[in-house]
Coordinates of C-alpha atoms and ligand atoms in Angstrom, one line a residue:
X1 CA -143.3 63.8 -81.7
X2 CA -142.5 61.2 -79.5
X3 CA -139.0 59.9 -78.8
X4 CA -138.5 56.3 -78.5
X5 CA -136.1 54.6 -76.5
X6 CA -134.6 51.7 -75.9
X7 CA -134.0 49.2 -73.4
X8 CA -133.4 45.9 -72.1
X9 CA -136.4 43.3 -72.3
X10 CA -135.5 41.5 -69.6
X11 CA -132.2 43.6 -67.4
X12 CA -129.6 41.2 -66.4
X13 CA -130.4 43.6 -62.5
X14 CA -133.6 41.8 -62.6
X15 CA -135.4 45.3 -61.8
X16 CA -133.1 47.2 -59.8
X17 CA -132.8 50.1 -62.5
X18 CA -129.0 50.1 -63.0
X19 CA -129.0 49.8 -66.6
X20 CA -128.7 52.8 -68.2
X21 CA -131.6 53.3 -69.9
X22 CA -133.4 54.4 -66.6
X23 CA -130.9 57.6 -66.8
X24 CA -132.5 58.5 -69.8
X25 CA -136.2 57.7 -68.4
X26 CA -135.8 59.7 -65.3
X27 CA -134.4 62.7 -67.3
X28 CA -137.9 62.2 -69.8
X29 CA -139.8 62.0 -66.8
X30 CA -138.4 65.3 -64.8
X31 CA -138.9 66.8 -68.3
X32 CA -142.0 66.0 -68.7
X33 CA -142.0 64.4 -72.0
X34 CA -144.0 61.5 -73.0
X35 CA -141.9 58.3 -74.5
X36 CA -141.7 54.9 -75.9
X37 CA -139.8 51.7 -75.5
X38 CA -138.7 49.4 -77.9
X39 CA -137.6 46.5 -75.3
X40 CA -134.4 44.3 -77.4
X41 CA -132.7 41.4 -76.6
X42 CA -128.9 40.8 -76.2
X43 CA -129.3 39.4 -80.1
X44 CA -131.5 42.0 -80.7
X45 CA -129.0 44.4 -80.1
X46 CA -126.3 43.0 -82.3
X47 CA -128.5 42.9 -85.8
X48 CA -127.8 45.1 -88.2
X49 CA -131.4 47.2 -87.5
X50 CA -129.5 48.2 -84.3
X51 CA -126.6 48.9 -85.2
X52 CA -127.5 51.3 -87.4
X53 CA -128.8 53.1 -84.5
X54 CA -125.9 52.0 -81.8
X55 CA -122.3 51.2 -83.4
X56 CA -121.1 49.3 -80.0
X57 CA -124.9 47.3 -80.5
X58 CA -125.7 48.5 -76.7
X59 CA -129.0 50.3 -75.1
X60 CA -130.3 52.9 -74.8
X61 CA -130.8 54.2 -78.2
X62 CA -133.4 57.6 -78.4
X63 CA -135.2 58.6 -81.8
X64 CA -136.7 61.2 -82.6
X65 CA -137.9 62.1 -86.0
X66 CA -134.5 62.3 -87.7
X67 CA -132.4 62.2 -84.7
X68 CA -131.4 59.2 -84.1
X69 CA -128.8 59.2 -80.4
X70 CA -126.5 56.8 -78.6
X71 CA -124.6 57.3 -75.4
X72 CA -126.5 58.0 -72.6
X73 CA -124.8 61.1 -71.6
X74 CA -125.5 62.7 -75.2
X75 CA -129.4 61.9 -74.6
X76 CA -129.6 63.5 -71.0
X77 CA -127.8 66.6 -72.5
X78 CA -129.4 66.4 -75.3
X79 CA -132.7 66.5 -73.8
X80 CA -131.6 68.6 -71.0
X81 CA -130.6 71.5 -73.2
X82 CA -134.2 71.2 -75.2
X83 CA -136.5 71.4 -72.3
X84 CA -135.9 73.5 -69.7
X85 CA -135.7 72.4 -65.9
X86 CA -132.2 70.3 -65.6
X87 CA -129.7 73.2 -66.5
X88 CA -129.5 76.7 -65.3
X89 CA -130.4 79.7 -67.5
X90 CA -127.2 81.2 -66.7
X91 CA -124.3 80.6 -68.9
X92 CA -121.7 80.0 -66.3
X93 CA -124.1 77.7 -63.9
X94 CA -125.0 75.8 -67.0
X95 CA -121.9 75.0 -67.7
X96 CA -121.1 73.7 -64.2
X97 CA -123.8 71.2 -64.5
X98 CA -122.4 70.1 -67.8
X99 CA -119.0 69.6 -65.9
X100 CA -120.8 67.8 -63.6
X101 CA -122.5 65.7 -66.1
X102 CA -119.1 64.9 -68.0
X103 CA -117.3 64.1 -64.1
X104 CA -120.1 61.5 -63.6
X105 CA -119.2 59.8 -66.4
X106 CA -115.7 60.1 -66.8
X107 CA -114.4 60.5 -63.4
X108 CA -116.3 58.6 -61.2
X109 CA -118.4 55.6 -63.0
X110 CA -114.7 54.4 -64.4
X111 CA -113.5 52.8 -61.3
X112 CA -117.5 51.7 -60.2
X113 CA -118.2 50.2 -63.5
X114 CA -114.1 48.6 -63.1
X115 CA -115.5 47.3 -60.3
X116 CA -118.5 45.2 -61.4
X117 CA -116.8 44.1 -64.1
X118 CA -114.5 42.4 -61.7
X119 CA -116.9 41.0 -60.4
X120 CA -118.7 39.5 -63.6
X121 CA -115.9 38.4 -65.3
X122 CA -113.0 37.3 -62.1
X123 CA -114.6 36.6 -59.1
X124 CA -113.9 33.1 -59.6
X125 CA -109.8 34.1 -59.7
X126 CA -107.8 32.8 -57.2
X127 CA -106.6 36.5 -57.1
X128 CA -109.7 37.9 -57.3
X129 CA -110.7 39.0 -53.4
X130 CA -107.0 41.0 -53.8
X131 CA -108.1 43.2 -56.6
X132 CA -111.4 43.7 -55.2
X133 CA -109.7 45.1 -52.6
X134 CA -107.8 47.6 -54.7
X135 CA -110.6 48.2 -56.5
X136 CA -112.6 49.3 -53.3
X137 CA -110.0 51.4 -52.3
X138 CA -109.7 53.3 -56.0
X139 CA -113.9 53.9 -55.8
X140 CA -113.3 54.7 -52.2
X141 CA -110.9 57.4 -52.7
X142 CA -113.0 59.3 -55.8
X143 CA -116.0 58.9 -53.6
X144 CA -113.8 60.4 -50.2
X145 CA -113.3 63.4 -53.1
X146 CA -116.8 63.9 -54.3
X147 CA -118.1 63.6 -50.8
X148 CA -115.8 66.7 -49.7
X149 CA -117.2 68.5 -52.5
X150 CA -120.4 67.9 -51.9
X151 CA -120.1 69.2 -47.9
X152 CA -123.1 69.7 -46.6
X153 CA -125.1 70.7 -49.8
X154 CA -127.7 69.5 -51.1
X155 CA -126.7 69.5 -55.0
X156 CA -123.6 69.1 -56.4
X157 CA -123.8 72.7 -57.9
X158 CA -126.8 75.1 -56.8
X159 CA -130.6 73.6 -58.0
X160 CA -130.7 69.9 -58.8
X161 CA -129.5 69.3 -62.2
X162 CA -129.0 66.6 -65.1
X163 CA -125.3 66.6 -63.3
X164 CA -126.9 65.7 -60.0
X165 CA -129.3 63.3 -62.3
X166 CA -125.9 61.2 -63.8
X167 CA -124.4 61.6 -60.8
X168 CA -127.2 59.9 -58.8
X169 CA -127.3 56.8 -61.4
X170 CA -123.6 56.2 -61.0
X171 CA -123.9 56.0 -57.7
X172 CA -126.5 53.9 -57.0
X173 CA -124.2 51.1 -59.2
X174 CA -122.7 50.6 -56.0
X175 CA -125.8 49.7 -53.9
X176 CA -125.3 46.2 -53.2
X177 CA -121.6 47.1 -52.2
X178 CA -122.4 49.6 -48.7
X179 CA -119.3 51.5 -50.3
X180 CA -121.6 54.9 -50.1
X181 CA -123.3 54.4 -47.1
X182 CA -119.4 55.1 -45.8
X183 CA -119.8 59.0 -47.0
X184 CA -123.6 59.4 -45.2
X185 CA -123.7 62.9 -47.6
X186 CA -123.3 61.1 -50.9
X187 CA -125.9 58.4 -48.9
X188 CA -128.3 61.1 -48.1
X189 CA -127.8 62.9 -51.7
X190 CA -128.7 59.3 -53.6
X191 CA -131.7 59.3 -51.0
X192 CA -133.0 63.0 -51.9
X193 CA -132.4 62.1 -55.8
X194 CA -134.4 58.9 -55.7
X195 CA -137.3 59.8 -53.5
X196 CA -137.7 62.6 -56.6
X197 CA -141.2 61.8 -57.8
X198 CA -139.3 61.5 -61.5
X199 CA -137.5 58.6 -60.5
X200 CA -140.1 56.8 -58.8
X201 CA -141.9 56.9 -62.0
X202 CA -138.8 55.9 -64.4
X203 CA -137.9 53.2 -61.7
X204 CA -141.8 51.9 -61.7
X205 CA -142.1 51.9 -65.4
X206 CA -138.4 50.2 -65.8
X207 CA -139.5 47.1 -63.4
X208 CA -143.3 47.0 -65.2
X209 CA -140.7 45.5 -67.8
X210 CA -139.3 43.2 -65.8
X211 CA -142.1 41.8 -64.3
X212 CA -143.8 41.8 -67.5
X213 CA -141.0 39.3 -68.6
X214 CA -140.9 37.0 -65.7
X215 CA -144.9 36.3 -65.3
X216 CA -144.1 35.1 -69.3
X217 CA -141.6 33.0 -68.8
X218 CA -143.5 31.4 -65.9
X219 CA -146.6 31.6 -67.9
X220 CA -144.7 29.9 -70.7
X221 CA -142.3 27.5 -68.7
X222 CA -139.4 25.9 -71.0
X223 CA -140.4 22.5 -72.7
Ligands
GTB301 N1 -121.4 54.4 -72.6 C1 -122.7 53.8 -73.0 C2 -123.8 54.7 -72.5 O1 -123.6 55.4 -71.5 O2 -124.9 54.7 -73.1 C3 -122.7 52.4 -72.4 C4 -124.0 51.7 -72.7 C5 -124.0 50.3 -72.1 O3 -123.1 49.9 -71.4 N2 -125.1 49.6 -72.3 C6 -125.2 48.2 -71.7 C7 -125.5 47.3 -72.8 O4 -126.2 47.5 -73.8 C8 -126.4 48.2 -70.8 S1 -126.2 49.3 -69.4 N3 -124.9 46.1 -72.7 C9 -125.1 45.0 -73.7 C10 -123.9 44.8 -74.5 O5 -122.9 45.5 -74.4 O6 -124.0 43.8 -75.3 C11 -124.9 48.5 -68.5 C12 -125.4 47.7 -67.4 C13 -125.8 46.4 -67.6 C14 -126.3 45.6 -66.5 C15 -126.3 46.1 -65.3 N4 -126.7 45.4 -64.2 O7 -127.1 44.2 -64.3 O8 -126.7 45.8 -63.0 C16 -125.9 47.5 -65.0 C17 -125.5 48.2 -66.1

């Protein structure tokens, strides 16, 4: 059967594949599974239907038969642990990569997502370029951390995993910032995770939908 997900019809990135849905598209896509889109809008997403799927009325949403999933770390694990290629056979290495799943999203996207919600909701505060700077420093210290662990390896824990995959996403939150680009390993390990064919694809399919949404709204200008 297959899953459908769901997604923003037209991301507030404009493209750049930072919403997470595309964490759950790139894990499909290194999987190997086939899926579908149901594309909402912000008042899509707060009607009932939806809901029913997603209590906090957010994306992405996966179904599948008479799974129904939020949270986009459950789906990647979810879909990790049914397919094989994104968590080690053995018990102990899988594991690991399921630490590093939960340290993606608990450790480190806390301060980043802190961060750009500064941003969105108090960058017009008189205070505001002060707590960006305390903000910086808090991402910069948990990335000075990660970057140590990381070394010189390529993966955060043996053979690129759905740890590697979360982390990746989390990361790339900061592009606009040139925060990473100060640690060139965690620079060179978003490199190596994006240039993964499996990304290319999710990122491609995830900007068809964007596009697909401008050219209508320039099609169809506003009376
Ligand atoms: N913990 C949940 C998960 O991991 O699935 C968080 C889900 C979530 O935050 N979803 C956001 C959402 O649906 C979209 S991804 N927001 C609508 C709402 O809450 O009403 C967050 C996001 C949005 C925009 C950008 N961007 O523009 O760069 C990046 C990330």
């Amino acid at each position: 059967m297959i899953p459908t997900i769901t997604a923003f019809e037209r991301s507030p990135d404009r493209g750049k594949g930072l919403a997470r849905d595309m964490r759950v598209r790139w894990t499909l896509e290194e999987l190997g599974q086939a899926y579908e889109v149901r594309q909402l809008s912000f008042s899509d997403m707060k009607q009932p239907e939806h809901l029913a799927l997603h209590p906090f009325g957010q994306i992405p949403t996966y179904e599948e038969g008479d799974l129904a999933l939020f949270e986009s770390g459950a789906i990647v694990l979810h879909l990790a642990e049914r397919h094989s290629g994104l968590l080690p056979t053995d018990a102990n290495a899988r594991m690991r990569a399921i630490a590093w799943m939960f340290a993606a999203l608990n450790t480190v996207e806390p301060p980043i997502v802190e961060r750009s919600m500064a941003w969105i909701l108090e960058r017009e505060e008189t205070w505001y370029v002060q707590r960006l700077t305390m903000l910086d420093e808090r991402v910069r210290r948990r990335l000075g951390e990660l970057s140590r662990r990381l070394g010189d390896a390529d993966w955060l824990d043996g053979a690129f995993s759905a740890g590697d995959l979360l982390m990746a996403t989390v990361l790339l939150r900061l592009q606009s910032s040139g925060i990473v680009d100060e640690f060139p390993n965690l620079a060179a390990f978003v490199a190596r995770a994006t240039a993964r064919p499996a990304y290319q694809r999710a990122f491609e399919a995830q900007l068809a939908v964007f596009l697909q949404a401008q050219s209508a709204e320039v099609s169809s200008p506003a009376p």
